PDB file of C-alpha atoms in Angstrom:
ATOM      1  CA  MET A   1       0.067  -0.026  -0.132  1.00 58.00           C
ATOM      2  CA  THR A   2       3.081   2.400   0.751  1.00 68.00           C
ATOM      3  CA  HIS A   3       4.469   1.424  -2.458  1.00 58.00           C
ATOM      4  CA  THR A   4       1.089   2.575  -4.151  1.00 62.00           C
ATOM      5  CA  ARG A   5       1.115   5.741  -2.348  1.00 61.00           C
ATOM      6  CA  THR A   6       4.669   6.740  -3.441  1.00 57.00           C
ATOM      7  CA  ILE A   7       3.860   6.228  -6.750  1.00 59.00           C
ATOM      8  CA  LEU A   8       0.878   8.163  -7.045  1.00 57.00           C
ATOM      9  CA  ALA A   9       2.533  10.958  -5.100  1.00 53.00           C
ATOM     10  CA  VAL A  10       5.370  11.022  -7.592  1.00 52.00           C
ATOM     11  CA  LEU A  11       2.857  11.025 -10.580  1.00 53.00           C
ATOM     12  CA  LEU A  12       0.716  13.806  -9.219  1.00 51.00           C
ATOM     13  CA  ALA A  13       3.806  15.987  -8.488  1.00 51.00           C
ATOM     14  CA  THR A  14       5.116  15.542 -12.028  1.00 49.00           C
ATOM     15  CA  VAL A  15       1.713  16.618 -13.615  1.00 46.00           C
ATOM     16  CA  ALA A  16       1.299  19.423 -11.145  1.00 48.00           C
ATOM     17  CA  ILE A  17       5.048  20.654 -12.096  1.00 50.00           C
ATOM     18  CA  ALA A  18       4.683  20.093 -15.939  1.00 50.00           C
ATOM     19  CA  CYS A  19       1.731  22.804 -16.360  1.00 50.00           C
ATOM     20  CA  THR A  20       3.923  26.080 -15.951  1.00 48.00           C
ATOM     21  CA  GLN A  21       7.126  27.589 -16.340  1.00 48.00           C
ATOM     22  CA  ASN A  22       9.481  28.119 -13.414  1.00 50.00           C
ATOM     23  CA  GLY A  23       7.974  29.916 -10.463  1.00 50.00           C
ATOM     24  CA  GLY A  24       4.504  29.057 -11.738  1.00 51.00           C
ATOM     25  CA  HIS A  25       3.857  32.115 -14.554  1.00 56.00           C
ATOM     26  CA  ILE A  26       3.266  31.565 -17.925  1.00 75.00           C
ATOM     27  CA  GLY A  27       2.641  35.102 -18.778  1.00 86.00           C
ATOM     28  CA  ARG A  28      -0.478  37.104 -20.203  1.00 90.00           C
ATOM     29  CA  LEU A  29       0.215  36.392 -23.868  1.00 94.00           C
ATOM     30  CA  PHE A  30       0.694  32.561 -23.505  1.00 94.00           C
ATOM     31  CA  GLY A  31      -1.476  30.523 -25.758  1.00 94.00           C
ATOM     32  CA  SER A  32      -2.728  31.165 -29.344  1.00 96.00           C
ATOM     33  CA  TRP A  33      -4.570  34.226 -30.733  1.00 97.00           C
ATOM     34  CA  VAL A  34      -6.390  34.626 -34.175  1.00 97.00           C
ATOM     35  CA  LEU A  35      -6.170  37.926 -35.989  1.00 97.00           C
ATOM     36  CA  GLU A  36      -9.730  39.728 -36.116  1.00 97.00           C
ATOM     37  CA  SER A  37      -8.764  42.711 -37.828  1.00 96.00           C
ATOM     38  CA  ALA A  38      -5.872  44.695 -39.186  1.00 97.00           C
ATOM     39  CA  THR A  39      -5.704  48.171 -40.518  1.00 97.00           C
ATOM     40  CA  CYS A  40      -3.097  50.415 -42.208  1.00 97.00           C
ATOM     41  CA  ASP A  41      -3.413  54.150 -41.535  1.00 97.00           C
ATOM     42  CA  GLY A  42      -7.064  53.422 -40.728  1.00 96.00           C
ATOM     43  CA  SER A  43      -7.618  51.322 -43.817  1.00 97.00           C
ATOM     44  CA  GLU A  44      -8.600  47.753 -43.585  1.00 97.00           C
ATOM     45  CA  MET A  45      -5.718  45.435 -44.820  1.00 96.00           C
ATOM     46  CA  THR A  46      -6.393  42.728 -47.289  1.00 92.00           C
ATOM     47  CA  MET A  47      -4.983  39.234 -45.925  1.00 92.00           C
ATOM     48  CA  PRO A  48      -4.616  36.184 -48.253  1.00 92.00           C
ATOM     49  CA  GLU A  49      -7.889  34.683 -49.419  1.00 92.00           C
ATOM     50  CA  ASP A  50      -9.612  32.325 -47.264  1.00 93.00           C
ATOM     51  CA  THR A  51      -6.913  32.252 -44.552  1.00 95.00           C
ATOM     52  CA  GLU A  52      -6.919  33.115 -40.942  1.00 96.00           C
ATOM     53  CA  THR A  53      -3.512  34.348 -38.964  1.00 96.00           C
ATOM     54  CA  PHE A  54      -2.631  32.835 -35.631  1.00 97.00           C
ATOM     55  CA  TRP A  55      -0.184  34.099 -33.357  1.00 97.00           C
ATOM     56  CA  SER A  56       1.051  31.643 -30.676  1.00 97.00           C
ATOM     57  CA  PHE A  57       3.151  32.719 -27.642  1.00 96.00           C
ATOM     58  CA  GLN A  58       5.103  29.968 -25.776  1.00 94.00           C
ATOM     59  CA  SER A  59       8.057  31.036 -23.365  1.00 91.00           C
ATOM     60  CA  ASP A  60       9.915  33.338 -25.617  1.00 93.00           C
ATOM     61  CA  LEU A  61       8.796  31.834 -28.795  1.00 95.00           C
ATOM     62  CA  LEU A  62       6.377  33.032 -31.120  1.00 96.00           C
ATOM     63  CA  ARG A  63       4.751  31.183 -34.063  1.00 97.00           C
ATOM     64  CA  VAL A  64       2.792  33.045 -36.663  1.00 96.00           C
ATOM     65  CA  GLN A  65       0.696  30.671 -38.576  1.00 97.00           C
ATOM     66  CA  LEU A  66      -1.298  31.256 -42.036  1.00 96.00           C
ATOM     67  CA  ALA A  67      -4.015  28.560 -42.219  1.00 95.00           C
ATOM     68  CA  ASP A  68      -6.367  28.267 -45.011  1.00 93.00           C
ATOM     69  CA  LYS A  69      -9.677  26.592 -44.820  1.00 89.00           C
ATOM     70  CA  HIS A  70      -8.476  23.307 -45.725  1.00 88.00           C
ATOM     71  CA  HIS A  71      -6.103  23.390 -42.536  1.00 86.00           C
ATOM     72  CA  THR A  72      -2.916  23.603 -44.566  1.00 92.00           C
ATOM     73  CA  ALA A  73      -0.698  25.889 -42.813  1.00 94.00           C
ATOM     74  CA  GLU A  74       2.482  28.044 -43.183  1.00 94.00           C
ATOM     75  CA  ASN A  75       4.390  28.519 -39.949  1.00 95.00           C
ATOM     76  CA  TYR A  76       6.930  31.083 -39.140  1.00 93.00           C
ATOM     77  CA  PHE A  77       9.024  31.514 -36.017  1.00 94.00           C
ATOM     78  CA  GLY A  78      10.631  34.416 -34.060  1.00 94.00           C
ATOM     79  CA  ASN A  79      11.136  35.514 -30.289  1.00 95.00           C
ATOM     80  CA  PHE A  80       9.234  37.871 -28.285  1.00 96.00           C
ATOM     81  CA  THR A  81      10.213  40.039 -25.433  1.00 96.00           C
ATOM     82  CA  GLU A  82       7.418  41.888 -23.336  1.00 95.00           C
ATOM     83  CA  LEU A  83       9.041  44.937 -22.404  1.00 94.00           C
ATOM     84  CA  PRO A  84       8.133  47.802 -19.597  1.00 91.00           C
ATOM     85  CA  ASP A  85       5.815  50.438 -20.601  1.00 93.00           C
ATOM     86  CA  GLY A  86       3.503  48.117 -22.611  1.00 95.00           C
ATOM     87  CA  LEU A  87       5.928  47.285 -25.356  1.00 97.00           C
ATOM     88  CA  LEU A  88       6.252  43.864 -27.301  1.00 97.00           C
ATOM     89  CA  ARG A  89       9.734  43.419 -29.307  1.00 97.00           C
ATOM     90  CA  LEU A  90       9.606  40.757 -31.972  1.00 96.00           C
ATOM     91  CA  ASP A  91      12.549  39.600 -33.394  1.00 94.00           C
ATOM     92  CA  PHE A  92      12.643  37.666 -36.972  1.00 92.00           C
ATOM     93  CA  GLU A  93      16.383  37.656 -37.583  1.00 90.00           C
ATOM     94  CA  HIS A  94      17.347  34.243 -36.972  1.00 88.00           C
ATOM     95  CA  THR A  95      19.087  31.770 -39.358  1.00 85.00           C
ATOM     96  CA  ASP A  96      20.108  28.114 -39.745  1.00 86.00           C
ATOM     97  CA  ASP A  97      21.748  25.978 -42.270  1.00 84.00           C
ATOM     98  CA  ASN A  98      18.527  25.960 -44.181  1.00 83.00           C
ATOM     99  CA  ASN A  99      16.931  29.403 -43.820  1.00 79.00           C
ATOM    100  CA  PRO A 100      19.013  32.498 -44.702  1.00 71.00           C
ATOM    101  CA  ASP A 101      18.403  35.350 -42.506  1.00 71.00           C
ATOM    102  CA  GLY A 102      14.681  36.496 -42.579  1.00 67.00           C
ATOM    103  CA  GLY A 103      14.071  33.574 -44.773  1.00 77.00           C
ATOM    104  CA  GLY A 104      11.861  30.547 -44.865  1.00 85.00           C
ATOM    105  CA  GLN A 105      10.462  29.756 -41.644  1.00 90.00           C
ATOM    106  CA  TYR A 106      12.196  32.506 -40.039  1.00 91.00           C
ATOM    107  CA  ALA A 107      10.535  35.261 -41.950  1.00 90.00           C
ATOM    108  CA  ALA A 108       8.221  37.782 -40.428  1.00 92.00           C
ATOM    109  CA  PRO A 109       4.643  37.691 -41.572  1.00 93.00           C
ATOM    110  CA  GLN A 110       5.209  39.992 -44.764  1.00 93.00           C
ATOM    111  CA  TRP A 111       1.126  39.658 -45.328  1.00 94.00           C
ATOM    112  CA  MET A 112       0.629  42.063 -42.069  1.00 96.00           C
ATOM    113  CA  GLY A 113       2.808  44.608 -43.263  1.00 94.00           C
ATOM    114  CA  PHE A 114       6.215  43.560 -41.636  1.00 93.00           C
ATOM    115  CA  PRO A 115       9.450  43.350 -43.742  1.00 91.00           C
ATOM    116  CA  ALA A 116      10.849  39.735 -44.148  1.00 85.00           C
ATOM    117  CA  THR A 117      13.305  40.131 -41.383  1.00 87.00           C
ATOM    118  CA  GLY A 118      14.048  42.718 -38.512  1.00 91.00           C
ATOM    119  CA  ILE A 119      13.128  43.312 -34.913  1.00 93.00           C
ATOM    120  CA  PHE A 120      10.128  45.240 -34.658  1.00 96.00           C
ATOM    121  CA  THR A 121       8.783  46.836 -31.394  1.00 96.00           C
ATOM    122  CA  LEU A 122       4.781  47.065 -31.266  1.00 96.00           C
ATOM    123  CA  ARG A 123       2.634  48.549 -28.308  1.00 98.00           C
ATOM    124  CA  ILE A 124       0.201  46.652 -26.285  1.00 97.00           C
ATOM    125  CA  VAL A 125      -2.886  48.925 -26.353  1.00 98.00           C
ATOM    126  CA  SER A 126      -4.936  46.166 -24.447  1.00 96.00           C
ATOM    127  CA  CYS A 127      -4.770  42.613 -23.489  1.00 95.00           C
ATOM    128  CA  ASP A 128      -6.855  40.660 -21.262  1.00 93.00           C
ATOM    129  CA  SER A 129      -7.862  37.003 -21.169  1.00 91.00           C
ATOM    130  CA  LYS A 130     -10.106  37.258 -24.437  1.00 95.00           C
ATOM    131  CA  ARG A 131      -8.665  40.241 -26.550  1.00 97.00           C
ATOM    132  CA  MET A 132      -5.375  41.854 -27.566  1.00 97.00           C
ATOM    133  CA  GLU A 133      -4.937  44.892 -29.532  1.00 98.00           C
ATOM    134  CA  LEU A 134      -1.098  45.667 -30.879  1.00 97.00           C
ATOM    135  CA  ILE A 135      -0.166  48.656 -32.723  1.00 98.00           C
ATOM    136  CA  TRP A 136       3.081  49.301 -34.958  1.00 97.00           C
ATOM    137  CA  GLN A 137       4.628  52.170 -36.800  1.00 97.00           C
ATOM    138  CA  ASN A 138       7.034  51.168 -39.796  1.00 95.00           C
ATOM    139  CA  LYS A 139       9.893  53.078 -40.904  1.00 94.00           C
ATOM    140  CA  GLU A 140       7.910  54.815 -43.533  1.00 95.00           C
ATOM    141  CA  GLY A 141       5.513  56.132 -40.929  1.00 96.00           C
ATOM    142  CA  GLN A 142       2.480  53.934 -41.669  1.00 97.00           C
ATOM    143  CA  LEU A 143       0.458  53.002 -38.416  1.00 98.00           C
ATOM    144  CA  PHE A 144      -0.844  49.360 -38.249  1.00 97.00           C
ATOM    145  CA  VAL A 145      -3.297  48.199 -35.763  1.00 98.00           C
ATOM    146  CA  TYR A 146      -3.995  44.418 -35.000  1.00 97.00           C
ATOM    147  CA  LYS A 147      -6.877  43.205 -32.865  1.00 98.00           C
ATOM    148  CA  PHE A 148      -6.759  39.420 -32.037  1.00 97.00           C
ATOM    149  CA  SER A 149      -9.042  37.094 -30.147  1.00 97.00           C
ATOM    150  CA  LYS A 150      -7.571  34.250 -27.675  1.00 96.00           C
ATOM    151  CA  THR A 151      -8.504  30.812 -28.889  1.00 95.00           C
ATOM    152  CA  TRP A 152      -6.665  28.802 -26.006  1.00 85.00           C
TER     153      TRP A 152
END
């Protein structure tokens, strides 16, 4: 009976610690967000036809996914850092042997107005457990507003 209790305690402890990062905080951005709307200088942006854009945050990794109605998806990866004063820094400057700087799976989401490569600082206008709004101004002075809803 003691052996069964020990095994049960170990299994329970393993499950409990597997659910969070160190210290128990997984961050307010954690999870998947679907892009509801995007504007550039107040005009609605045209997204690729019959697709949805998802941003998924975990640890310091960002996956941007462009998925079509047949559930075929293109995935792009970068890093993110939530900075003080409501800023969000995105880093799309990674490389590997198969993907040049700003290319392949490390490219920024160009359909959202970003250049293929770079480090971009966005302002978090609002973020709660259901909705998030981000703004970004490019080098040419265009103002982009992105509105997301949480999927999980």
